[in-house]
Each structure stands twice: as structure tokens, then as C-alpha cells.
CSV table of C-alpha atoms in Angstrom, one decimal:
chain,number,residue,atom,x,y,z
D,1,MET,CA,-0.2,-0.2,-0.2
D,2,THR,CA,1.1,3.6,-0.3
D,3,ASP,CA,1.1,5.6,2.2
D,4,THR,CA,0.0,9.2,0.4
D,5,LEU,CA,-3.1,11.1,0.6
D,6,THR,CA,-4.8,10.2,-2.2
D,7,PRO,CA,-8.0,12.4,-3.6
D,8,VAL,CA,-10.3,10.5,-5.2
D,9,LEU,CA,-14.1,11.7,-3.5
D,10,THR,CA,-12.3,14.7,-2.8
D,11,ASP,CA,-10.4,15.6,-5.6
D,12,ASN,CA,-12.7,18.4,-6.5
D,13,TRP,CA,-13.7,20.1,-3.1
D,14,ASP,CA,-11.4,22.7,-3.9
D,15,GLN,CA,-12.8,23.8,-7.4
D,16,GLU,CA,-15.4,26.8,-7.4
D,17,ARG,CA,-19.0,26.3,-6.9
D,18,SER,CA,-18.0,22.5,-6.8
D,19,TRP,CA,-21.3,21.4,-6.2
D,20,THR,CA,-22.8,22.5,-9.6
D,21,LEU,CA,-23.5,20.0,-12.5
D,22,SER,CA,-21.0,22.2,-14.8
D,23,ALA,CA,-18.2,21.9,-12.3
D,24,TYR,CA,-18.7,18.5,-11.6
D,25,GLU,CA,-19.2,17.6,-15.8
D,26,GLU,CA,-16.0,19.9,-16.5
D,27,ARG,CA,-13.9,16.8,-14.4
D,28,GLY,CA,-15.4,14.2,-16.1
D,29,GLY,CA,-18.3,13.6,-14.2
D,30,TYR,CA,-21.0,11.9,-15.5
D,31,ASP,CA,-18.6,9.9,-18.0
D,32,ALA,CA,-18.5,6.7,-15.6
D,33,LEU,CA,-22.6,6.6,-16.0
D,34,LYS,CA,-22.0,6.3,-20.0
D,35,LYS,CA,-19.2,3.7,-19.2
D,36,ALA,CA,-21.9,1.6,-17.2
D,37,LEU,CA,-24.8,2.3,-19.2
D,38,ASP,CA,-22.9,0.1,-22.1
D,39,MET,CA,-22.2,-2.6,-19.6
D,40,ALA,CA,-24.4,-5.5,-18.7
D,41,PRO,CA,-26.0,-5.1,-15.1
D,42,ASP,CA,-24.1,-8.1,-14.0
D,43,ALA,CA,-21.1,-6.7,-15.2
D,44,VAL,CA,-21.4,-3.4,-13.3
D,45,VAL,CA,-21.5,-6.2,-9.9
D,46,GLU,CA,-18.6,-7.8,-11.1
D,47,GLU,CA,-16.8,-5.0,-11.4
D,48,VAL,CA,-17.2,-4.0,-8.2
D,49,LYS,CA,-16.5,-7.4,-6.7
D,50,ASP,CA,-13.6,-7.5,-8.1
D,51,SER,CA,-12.5,-4.0,-6.9
D,52,GLY,CA,-12.5,-5.5,-3.2
D,53,LEU,CA,-15.2,-2.3,-2.3
D,54,ARG,CA,-16.1,-3.0,1.3
D,55,GLY,CA,-19.1,-0.9,3.1
D,56,ARG,CA,-17.7,2.5,4.4
D,57,GLY,CA,-20.7,2.7,6.3
D,58,GLY,CA,-18.8,0.8,9.4
D,59,ALA,CA,-19.8,-2.8,9.0
D,60,GLY,CA,-16.9,-3.1,5.8
D,61,PHE,CA,-19.1,-5.4,4.6
D,62,PRO,CA,-18.3,-6.4,0.8
D,63,THR,CA,-20.3,-4.1,-1.3
D,64,GLY,CA,-20.1,-6.0,-4.5
D,65,MET,CA,-21.5,-9.2,-2.2
D,66,LYS,CA,-24.4,-7.7,-1.2
D,67,TRP,CA,-25.5,-6.1,-4.4
D,68,GLY,CA,-25.5,-10.1,-5.7
D,69,PHE,CA,-27.6,-11.3,-3.4
D,70,ILE,CA,-30.6,-9.6,-4.7
D,71,PRO,CA,-32.6,-11.9,-5.9
D,72,GLN,CA,-33.7,-11.1,-9.6
D,73,ASP,CA,-36.0,-13.8,-10.1
D,74,ASN,CA,-38.4,-11.9,-7.6
D,75,PRO,CA,-41.5,-9.8,-9.7
D,76,ARG,CA,-41.3,-6.9,-7.0
D,77,PRO,CA,-39.4,-3.6,-7.8
D,78,LYS,CA,-36.0,-3.4,-6.7
D,79,TYR,CA,-34.8,-0.7,-4.3
D,80,LEU,CA,-31.6,1.2,-3.8
D,81,VAL,CA,-31.6,3.1,-0.8
D,82,VAL,CA,-28.4,5.5,0.5
D,83,ASN,CA,-28.1,6.0,4.0
D,84,ALA,CA,-27.3,9.4,5.1
D,85,ASP,CA,-28.2,9.5,8.3
D,86,GLU,CA,-24.4,10.5,9.7
D,87,SER,CA,-25.4,11.5,13.2
D,88,GLU,CA,-23.0,9.6,15.5
D,89,PRO,CA,-20.8,11.9,17.6
D,90,GLY,CA,-17.1,12.2,15.8
D,91,THR,CA,-18.5,11.0,12.5
D,92,CYS,CA,-18.4,13.6,9.8
D,93,LYS,CA,-17.5,12.6,6.2
D,94,ASP,CA,-20.8,11.9,4.2
D,95,ILE,CA,-22.5,15.3,5.1
D,96,PRO,CA,-18.7,17.6,3.7
D,97,LEU,CA,-19.1,15.0,0.6
D,98,MET,CA,-22.7,15.9,0.1
D,99,MET,CA,-21.9,19.2,0.4
D,100,ALA,CA,-18.8,19.8,-1.8
D,101,SER,CA,-19.8,17.6,-4.8
D,102,PRO,CA,-23.2,16.0,-4.5
D,103,HIS,CA,-23.1,14.8,-8.2
D,104,THR,CA,-20.5,12.4,-7.3
D,105,LEU,CA,-23.1,10.5,-5.2
D,106,ILE,CA,-25.7,11.1,-7.5
D,107,GLU,CA,-23.9,9.3,-10.4
D,108,GLY,CA,-23.0,6.6,-7.5
D,109,VAL,CA,-26.8,6.2,-7.0
D,110,ILE,CA,-27.7,6.1,-11.1
D,111,ILE,CA,-24.7,3.0,-11.5
D,112,SER,CA,-25.4,1.3,-8.6
D,113,SER,CA,-29.5,1.2,-9.4
D,114,TYR,CA,-28.6,0.0,-12.7
D,115,ALA,CA,-26.5,-2.7,-11.8
D,116,ILE,CA,-29.2,-4.3,-9.3
D,117,ARG,CA,-32.0,-3.2,-11.6
D,118,ALA,CA,-33.7,-0.6,-9.1
D,119,ASN,CA,-35.6,2.3,-11.1
D,120,HIS,CA,-36.3,3.9,-7.6
D,121,ALA,CA,-33.5,5.0,-5.3
D,122,PHE,CA,-33.7,7.1,-2.1
D,123,ILE,CA,-31.4,9.2,-0.7
D,124,TYR,CA,-32.2,9.0,3.3
D,125,VAL,CA,-30.8,12.1,4.8
D,126,ARG,CA,-30.8,13.7,8.7
D,127,GLY,CA,-32.9,15.9,9.1
D,128,GLU,CA,-31.3,18.5,10.9
D,129,VAL,CA,-28.6,19.2,7.5
D,130,LEU,CA,-31.3,21.3,5.8
D,131,HIS,CA,-28.2,22.8,3.7
D,132,VAL,CA,-27.3,19.3,3.0
D,133,VAL,CA,-31.1,18.9,2.1
D,134,ARG,CA,-31.6,21.5,0.0
D,135,ARG,CA,-27.9,21.3,-2.2
D,136,LEU,CA,-29.0,17.3,-2.7
D,137,GLN,CA,-32.1,18.4,-4.3
D,138,ARG,CA,-30.8,21.1,-6.0
D,139,ALA,CA,-28.4,18.5,-7.5
D,140,VAL,CA,-31.1,15.8,-8.5
D,141,GLN,CA,-33.0,18.8,-10.1
D,142,GLU,CA,-29.5,19.4,-12.5
D,143,ALA,CA,-28.9,15.8,-13.2
D,144,TYR,CA,-32.8,15.2,-14.3
D,145,LEU,CA,-32.5,18.5,-16.5
D,146,ALA,CA,-29.4,16.9,-17.9
D,147,GLY,CA,-31.4,13.7,-19.0
D,148,HIS,CA,-29.1,11.5,-16.1
D,149,LEU,CA,-32.1,10.9,-14.8
D,150,GLY,CA,-35.8,10.0,-15.3
D,151,LYS,CA,-36.8,8.2,-18.2
D,152,ASP,CA,-34.7,6.1,-20.9
D,153,ILE,CA,-31.4,7.6,-19.7
D,154,HIS,CA,-28.9,8.7,-22.4
D,155,GLY,CA,-31.3,6.2,-25.3
D,156,SER,CA,-30.0,2.9,-23.0
D,157,GLY,CA,-33.6,2.3,-22.5
D,158,TYR,CA,-33.0,2.4,-18.7
D,159,ASP,CA,-35.2,4.6,-16.2
D,160,LEU,CA,-34.7,5.9,-12.7
D,161,ASP,CA,-36.3,8.4,-10.2
D,162,LEU,CA,-34.2,9.4,-7.1
D,163,VAL,CA,-35.7,11.2,-4.3
D,164,ILE,CA,-34.5,13.0,-1.6
D,165,HIS,CA,-35.8,12.1,1.9
D,166,ALA,CA,-35.3,14.2,5.1
D,167,GLY,CA,-35.6,12.4,8.5
D,168,ALA,CA,-37.1,13.7,12.1
D,169,GLY,CA,-33.5,13.6,13.4
D,170,ALA,CA,-32.8,10.4,15.2
D,171,TYR,CA,-29.8,8.7,15.6
D,172,ILE,CA,-31.3,4.9,15.8
D,173,CYS,CA,-32.5,5.6,11.7
D,174,GLY,CA,-28.7,4.9,10.7
D,175,GLU,CA,-29.2,0.9,11.7
D,176,GLU,CA,-30.4,-0.1,7.9
D,177,THR,CA,-33.9,-1.1,9.3
D,178,ALA,CA,-35.3,1.4,11.5
D,179,LEU,CA,-34.2,3.5,8.1
D,180,LEU,CA,-36.5,1.8,6.1
D,181,ASP,CA,-39.1,1.8,8.9
D,182,SER,CA,-38.8,5.5,8.9
D,183,LEU,CA,-38.7,5.8,5.1
D,184,GLU,CA,-42.0,4.0,5.3
D,185,GLY,CA,-43.8,6.2,7.3
D,186,ARG,CA,-43.4,4.4,10.8
D,187,ARG,CA,-41.4,5.2,13.7
D,188,GLY,CA,-38.3,4.1,13.0
D,189,GLN,CA,-37.3,1.1,15.1
D,190,PRO,CA,-34.6,-2.4,13.9
D,191,ARG,CA,-36.7,-4.8,12.6
D,192,LEU,CA,-36.3,-8.4,13.4
D,193,ARG,CA,-33.9,-10.4,11.0
D,194,PRO,CA,-34.5,-12.5,8.9
D,195,PRO,CA,-36.0,-11.5,6.6
D,196,PHE,CA,-32.8,-9.5,5.6
D,197,PRO,CA,-33.7,-6.1,3.2
D,198,ALA,CA,-32.0,-7.5,0.1
D,199,VAL,CA,-35.3,-10.4,0.1
D,200,ALA,CA,-37.6,-8.5,2.0
D,201,GLY,CA,-36.7,-4.7,2.6
D,202,LEU,CA,-38.6,-1.3,1.6
D,203,TYR,CA,-42.1,-2.2,0.9
D,204,ALA,CA,-41.4,-5.7,1.7
D,205,SER,CA,-39.4,-6.0,-1.9
D,206,PRO,CA,-35.8,-6.8,-2.5
D,207,THR,CA,-33.5,-3.5,-1.1
D,208,VAL,CA,-30.1,-2.6,-1.3
D,209,ILE,CA,-28.6,0.0,1.7
D,210,ASN,CA,-25.4,1.6,1.3
D,211,ASN,CA,-23.5,4.4,3.1
D,212,VAL,CA,-22.9,7.7,1.2
D,213,GLU,CA,-19.1,6.8,0.4
D,214,SER,CA,-19.9,3.6,-0.9
D,215,ILE,CA,-22.0,4.2,-3.7
D,216,ALA,CA,-20.1,7.8,-4.1
D,217,SER,CA,-17.2,5.1,-4.8
D,218,VAL,CA,-18.2,3.6,-7.4
D,219,PRO,CA,-18.1,6.1,-10.3
D,220,SER,CA,-14.6,6.1,-9.7
D,221,ILE,CA,-14.1,2.2,-10.1
D,222,ILE,CA,-15.8,2.0,-13.3
D,223,GLU,CA,-14.5,4.9,-14.6
D,224,HIS,CA,-10.8,3.8,-13.7
D,225,GLY,CA,-11.4,-0.3,-13.7
D,226,SER,CA,-11.4,-2.3,-10.5
D,227,GLU,CA,-7.7,-3.0,-10.8
D,228,TRP,CA,-7.0,0.4,-10.5
D,229,PHE,CA,-9.0,0.6,-7.0
D,230,SER,CA,-7.7,-3.0,-6.0
D,231,SER,CA,-4.0,-1.6,-6.1
D,232,MET,CA,-4.7,0.4,-2.9
D,233,GLY,CA,-4.8,-0.2,0.4
D,234,THR,CA,-4.3,-3.2,1.9
D,235,GLU,CA,-4.5,-7.1,0.8
D,236,LYS,CA,-8.4,-7.5,2.6
D,237,SER,CA,-9.0,-3.8,2.9
D,238,LYS,CA,-8.9,-2.5,-0.7
D,239,GLY,CA,-8.9,1.1,-1.9
D,240,TYR,CA,-9.3,4.2,-0.6
D,241,GLY,CA,-11.5,6.4,2.3
D,242,ILE,CA,-11.9,9.2,3.9
D,243,PHE,CA,-10.5,9.9,7.4
D,244,SER,CA,-12.1,12.3,9.5
D,245,LEU,CA,-9.9,14.1,12.3
D,246,SER,CA,-11.2,16.0,14.9
D,247,GLY,CA,-10.1,16.8,19.0
D,248,HIS,CA,-6.6,17.9,20.0
D,249,VAL,CA,-4.3,18.1,16.7
D,250,ASN,CA,-3.4,21.4,14.8
D,251,ARG,CA,-5.4,21.1,11.7
D,252,PRO,CA,-8.5,19.0,11.8
D,253,GLY,CA,-10.4,17.9,8.5
D,254,GLN,CA,-10.9,15.4,6.6
D,255,PHE,CA,-7.9,13.4,5.0
D,256,GLU,CA,-8.4,10.9,2.0
D,257,ALA,CA,-5.7,8.0,1.9
D,258,PRO,CA,-5.6,4.2,1.2
D,259,LEU,CA,-6.3,2.2,4.3
D,260,GLY,CA,-4.3,0.9,6.3
D,261,ILE,CA,-2.2,3.9,6.7
D,262,THR,CA,-1.7,4.6,10.2
D,263,LEU,CA,-2.9,7.4,12.7
D,264,ARG,CA,0.7,8.4,13.0
D,265,GLU,CA,0.8,9.4,9.8
D,266,LEU,CA,-1.9,11.0,10.1
D,267,ILE,CA,-1.4,13.3,12.9
D,268,GLU,CA,1.1,14.6,11.1
D,269,LEU,CA,-0.2,15.0,8.3
D,270,ALA,CA,-2.9,17.2,10.6
D,271,GLY,CA,0.1,19.0,11.6
D,272,GLY,CA,0.8,17.3,15.2
D,273,MET,CA,-1.5,17.3,18.4
D,274,ARG,CA,-1.5,20.7,20.4
D,275,GLU,CA,1.5,21.7,21.3
D,276,GLY,CA,3.3,20.7,24.5
D,277,ARG,CA,0.7,17.9,25.1
D,278,GLU,CA,1.1,14.0,24.1
D,279,LEU,CA,-1.9,11.7,22.4
D,280,LYS,CA,-4.1,9.7,25.4
D,281,PHE,CA,-6.5,7.9,23.8
D,282,TRP,CA,-8.6,7.8,20.8
D,283,THR,CA,-11.5,6.7,18.6
D,284,PRO,CA,-10.9,4.7,15.2
D,285,GLY,CA,-14.4,4.6,13.8
D,286,GLY,CA,-16.7,6.9,15.9
D,287,SER,CA,-17.9,7.0,19.6
D,288,SER,CA,-19.3,3.6,19.0
D,289,THR,CA,-15.8,1.7,19.2
D,290,PRO,CA,-13.7,0.8,21.7
D,291,LEU,CA,-11.3,2.9,22.2
D,292,LEU,CA,-7.4,3.1,21.7
D,293,THR,CA,-4.5,4.6,23.3
D,294,ALA,CA,-1.1,6.1,22.2
D,295,GLU,CA,0.3,2.5,22.1
D,296,HIS,CA,-1.4,1.8,19.2
D,297,LEU,CA,-0.5,4.5,16.7
D,298,ASP,CA,1.3,2.2,14.2
D,299,VAL,CA,-1.8,-0.2,13.8
D,300,PRO,CA,-3.2,-0.1,10.1
D,301,LEU,CA,-5.9,1.9,9.8
D,302,ASP,CA,-7.7,-1.1,7.9
D,303,PHE,CA,-10.4,-2.9,8.9
D,304,GLU,CA,-8.3,-6.6,9.7
D,305,GLY,CA,-5.6,-4.4,11.6
D,306,ILE,CA,-7.7,-2.6,14.0
D,307,ALA,CA,-9.9,-5.5,14.6
D,308,ALA,CA,-6.5,-7.1,16.1
D,309,ALA,CA,-6.0,-4.2,18.1
D,310,GLY,CA,-9.4,-4.7,19.8
D,311,SER,CA,-11.5,-2.1,18.1
D,312,MET,CA,-13.3,-1.3,14.8
D,313,LEU,CA,-12.6,0.7,12.1
D,314,GLY,CA,-16.1,1.9,11.7
D,315,THR,CA,-16.9,5.3,10.2
D,316,ARG,CA,-13.0,6.1,10.5
D,317,ALA,CA,-13.9,8.8,12.8
D,318,LEU,CA,-10.4,10.0,14.5
D,319,GLN,CA,-11.4,11.7,17.3
D,320,LEU,CA,-8.1,12.4,19.5
D,321,PHE,CA,-7.6,13.5,22.9
D,322,ASP,CA,-4.8,14.9,24.4
D,323,ASP,CA,-3.4,14.3,28.3
D,324,THR,CA,-5.6,17.0,29.2
D,325,THR,CA,-8.9,14.9,29.0
D,326,CYS,CA,-10.8,13.3,31.4
D,327,VAL,CA,-11.8,10.0,29.9
D,328,VAL,CA,-14.5,9.5,32.6
D,329,ARG,CA,-16.0,12.8,32.0
D,330,ALA,CA,-15.9,11.7,27.8
D,331,THR,CA,-17.5,8.3,28.0
D,332,LEU,CA,-19.9,9.5,29.9
D,333,ARG,CA,-21.1,12.1,27.4
D,334,TRP,CA,-20.9,9.6,24.7
D,335,THR,CA,-23.0,7.3,27.0
D,336,GLU,CA,-25.7,10.1,27.9
D,337,PHE,CA,-25.7,10.4,23.9
D,338,TYR,CA,-26.6,6.8,23.5
D,339,LYS,CA,-29.1,7.1,26.5
D,340,HIS,CA,-31.1,9.6,24.7
D,341,GLU,CA,-31.1,8.2,21.3
D,342,SER,CA,-32.3,4.7,22.3
D,343,CYS,CA,-35.3,4.1,20.7
D,344,GLY,CA,-36.9,1.9,23.6
D,345,LYS,CA,-37.6,-1.4,21.6
D,346,CYS,CA,-35.7,-3.6,23.4
D,347,THR,CA,-35.4,-3.8,27.1
D,348,PRO,CA,-31.6,-4.0,27.1
D,349,CYS,CA,-30.5,-1.0,25.2
D,350,ARG,CA,-34.0,1.0,26.7
D,351,GLU,CA,-32.6,0.4,30.7
D,352,GLY,CA,-29.7,-0.6,30.0
D,353,THR,CA,-28.1,2.9,29.3
D,354,TRP,CA,-29.9,4.8,31.7
D,355,TRP,CA,-28.8,2.8,34.6
D,356,LEU,CA,-24.9,3.2,32.6
D,357,VAL,CA,-25.7,7.0,33.0
D,358,GLN,CA,-26.4,6.9,36.5
D,359,VAL,CA,-23.2,4.8,37.6
D,360,LEU,CA,-20.8,6.6,35.5
D,361,GLY,CA,-22.3,10.0,36.6
D,362,ARG,CA,-21.7,9.0,40.3
D,363,LEU,CA,-18.0,8.1,39.2
D,364,GLU,CA,-17.5,11.1,37.4
D,365,GLN,CA,-18.5,13.1,40.0
D,366,GLY,CA,-16.2,10.7,42.9
D,367,GLN,CA,-18.8,10.0,44.6
D,368,GLY,CA,-18.8,6.0,43.4
D,369,THR,CA,-16.0,3.0,44.7
D,370,GLU,CA,-14.0,0.8,43.2
D,371,ASP,CA,-17.3,-1.8,43.4
D,372,ASP,CA,-18.8,0.4,41.1
D,373,LEU,CA,-16.6,-0.2,38.2
D,374,ASP,CA,-17.7,-3.7,38.7
D,375,LEU,CA,-21.2,-2.9,38.1
D,376,LEU,CA,-20.6,-1.4,35.6
D,377,LEU,CA,-18.6,-4.1,33.5
D,378,ASP,CA,-21.4,-6.5,34.7
D,379,GLN,CA,-24.3,-4.1,33.1
D,380,CYS,CA,-22.2,-3.7,30.1
D,381,ASP,CA,-22.1,-7.6,29.8
D,382,ASN,CA,-25.5,-7.6,30.4
D,383,ILE,CA,-26.2,-5.4,27.2
D,384,MET,CA,-23.8,-6.9,24.7
D,385,GLY,CA,-24.9,-8.8,21.9
D,386,ARG,CA,-28.7,-8.5,23.6
D,387,SER,CA,-30.3,-6.0,21.8
D,388,PHE,CA,-32.2,-5.5,18.3
D,389,CYS,CA,-29.5,-3.5,16.9
D,390,ALA,CA,-25.9,-2.6,17.3
D,391,LEU,CA,-26.8,0.7,19.5
D,392,ALA,CA,-26.3,-1.2,22.6
D,393,ASP,CA,-23.2,-2.8,21.5
D,394,GLY,CA,-22.0,0.6,20.6
D,395,ALA,CA,-22.6,2.3,23.8
D,396,VAL,CA,-20.8,-0.1,26.1
D,397,ALA,CA,-18.1,-0.4,23.3
D,398,PRO,CA,-16.4,2.7,25.0
D,399,ILE,CA,-16.9,2.4,28.8
D,400,GLN,CA,-15.4,-1.2,28.4
D,401,SER,CA,-12.4,-0.3,26.6
D,402,SER,CA,-11.8,3.0,29.1
D,403,ILE,CA,-11.9,0.8,32.2
D,404,GLU,CA,-9.3,-1.5,30.3
D,405,PHE,CA,-7.0,1.4,29.6
D,406,PHE,CA,-7.7,4.0,32.1
D,407,ARG,CA,-9.0,1.7,35.7
D,408,ASP,CA,-6.5,3.7,37.5
D,409,GLU,CA,-8.1,7.1,36.7
D,410,TYR,CA,-11.6,6.0,37.2
D,411,ILE,CA,-10.2,4.9,41.1
D,412,GLU,CA,-8.5,8.6,41.1
D,413,HIS,CA,-11.9,9.9,40.7
D,414,PHE,CA,-14.0,8.5,43.9
D,415,ARG,CA,-10.3,8.7,45.7
D,416,ASN,CA,-9.8,12.7,45.7
D,417,GLY,CA,-13.5,13.0,45.9
D,418,GLY,CA,-14.2,14.4,42.2
D,419,CYS,CA,-12.3,15.1,39.2
D,420,PRO,CA,-8.6,15.5,38.8
D,421,PHE,CA,-9.1,17.2,35.5
D,422,ASP,CA,-9.9,21.1,34.7
D,423,PRO,CA,-12.4,21.2,31.7
D,424,ALA,CA,-11.2,24.4,30.2
D,425,ALA,CA,-7.8,22.5,29.7
D,426,SER,CA,-9.4,20.1,27.6
D,427,THR,CA,-11.0,22.9,25.3
D,428,LEU,CA,-9.9,23.0,22.0
D,429,PHE,CA,-9.2,26.7,21.9
D,430,ALA,CA,-8.1,26.6,25.5
D,431,THR,CA,-5.9,29.8,26.8
D,432,ALA,CA,-2.3,29.5,27.3
D,433,GLY,CA,-3.3,29.4,31.1
D,434,ALA,CA,-5.4,26.8,31.3
D,435,ARG,CA,-2.9,24.5,28.8
D,436,ALA,CA,-0.4,25.2,31.5
């Protein structure tokens, strides 16, 4: 693999009015669509399979394989649904992509829909980001006017309608089956599986659900070929991805690079940690993944490397915290989020996240005991793997890992009768005095 930045999805972000159709087509936009329409749908599926593209939304499931699960002998309509409900703390790659270059996603939607023989596609967007919704709606309008969407696209005989759907603002709707319930007009709650969406998804019809970045990667694969894509990355984690660095680095932002780059390399590209401070802990895939520490700076950021280190690559939302940060307070804030966003469908999550907040709050205030740490871990064990979806698993992941790596810090809280860290010191724009 290479260790340099690889601008593909982000290549046109610095272009003037990059979100417009004219700017996108100036850089070869929609050339991949015309190439795909000259291919058989099954050939497009095979090209994506051969590329080794894995889902960029967190799970890392092979995208082409997911497409292949669609039963083409099913007489019901086929649907493509793009999961753009990005709302986990720290995760911030899909919204910048849709803002800077919505046509990259739309072209990917058209090619992907053609591959699975879908005539209707939906982009489900987080409702709070109204600016993104409006930008997507305008880009879809431009695509219709240019003949990239609608009836008989470019004389191919293929029809596709694309709908931008704004969610009502619920983190649970990022779970694919809860998203489907919401899209159908019901309260967003996860479904029991089987049946899986590929067999009975939207409106009980065969449905493919993919993340924004997964679908946006398809045009470059069709344009340049599967070998080009698979030449980047590592043996089992092919291609490139957007790494979102936030927190205590000098230049937080989006860094697109081949999978397998290390955090040490990304921190260097981001201008290093705050002056005079050292990395304490970080999340490799958003706040729902187990924490890692400075000992893991050289772990390859690919699916296998991060899994071997005991965490998940997830959405590549790299939140970096230096030695001014209280790990107990950070973990409590994340847990409060998951408690608030639990849909309440299953008891382990509905009740369990509430109790996690109670115990963590006591510990953070210095009112707990060492027995509370064992109680907290026992609660995590009773929640993990026992809920309808992965929200509850994500809630316990930072708790278990923070106790594993920073048990002494938890103990220090109740021995000192409170948090030993000054909250002002960990703010991103802390004053010089607070940093001292």
C-alpha cells in the first residue's frame, strides 16, 4: 500500500462551485455513468465485486456481494437506499462529501441502481442538516434536466427516479432496518431479521442499503477499473477512504488516503498534536467503537488491523484526545448520547443505557466506589449482544475499553472525591493559562 494522500472523492472539493453540475462535468463527471450504461448490469456488479470495495458505513461488508444478494427472479420492484443519516458523535465524512460534490453521490446512485435493476432510489438524509438536503435536491434537479435521471437515460432504455428524503432527526435511523421503517412513514425502530433487506426490505421488496461513501466510490471504480481500485489499500481492505480527524490536532479535517495508513502518519499530516501535549486516547471509528491509546499509533487503519487491536474501523471518525482530557467525563458524555437516542424497543438498551449513565455519573463526580467499576462491567456484559441492533453494543464499547486502559483514572476520581481534570484545559481553543 502507499502512505500518501489519495484525492479521489475529495479531488474536486477545492474547485469553484464544485457542487454544481457544470463544475462536476468539467472534471469528467458522469463519464462513468455513460460507460456503465454500455455494460450489462451483471458486469457492473462483477466490476464492483472484483474491486474489493467494502462498505464504508462501518461494517465493512463487501459491496458487490451485497448487490449480488438481490433475487432478480423476484417480480417485486427493486430499490436502492442510500444511508445518509450521519449523526454519530465524531463522524463527519458523508455530510462534507454531499456538500462539496453531491453529483459524485448521485452518479454513484444511478450506476448502482442500474446494476441491481432498480428503477427507484432514495437518499435518506439526516433531517437537521437542511443545507445538505437543499444542496442534494438542487443537484438532483440538475441531473434530471441533463437527462442523467428520469426516463430512458441517455437513450439506454433504463429509467430511474431518485428521491431525497429528510429524516426527522433520530440516530437510530442510521440502523438500516430502522431507516426503512422511517422511510415507510413509521416510527424508526430496528426490525427483527430475517428476512433481510435484500429479500424483503423497503415496501417488502428486495432492497440494497449502502452508505454515502460506498455509493460515491462506484463511479471511480467503473471509470478506472477494479484493478486500479484494488491496487490501493491492503490485501483485504482495498481502496481509499476519507479519514475524519477531530479533536486535539492542529489541523483537524478530512484526509483521503488508502486504507492501511496509520494514525501516526495522519497526525503528522494534520500538523501534530497541540503544542506541549501528547495523545492519550482516540476512537478509530466514531464514539461507538472501543477506545485505543498512543500504543496503537502504528496500527494499520484497515478493517483487519483495527480488529486485531481490539476495536473497529467503523466510519474512520478519528477523535483524538490529549492528556488534558478526562476519559471518564468523555465516556459519560458519549453514554448520555446513546441513552438519549435509544429507540426503546428492547429492554437491554432502553433500561441498560439509563443505568450506565447513573453509575458513570456517580463515578465522574467522585461519589462511586471500586465496586461500581465491577457493576458497570457487569451491566455492559448484560447489554452487549442482547439488543435488536448495534446501538447498545456501541454504547458499551467505550465504557469497557476505557476501564481496560484507564482503570486507575476511574479509581482516582472516587479517591479524590471528584474529577482531577480541569474541563477548560481540554477545550480545543483553551487559553495558554488553562493549558499550563
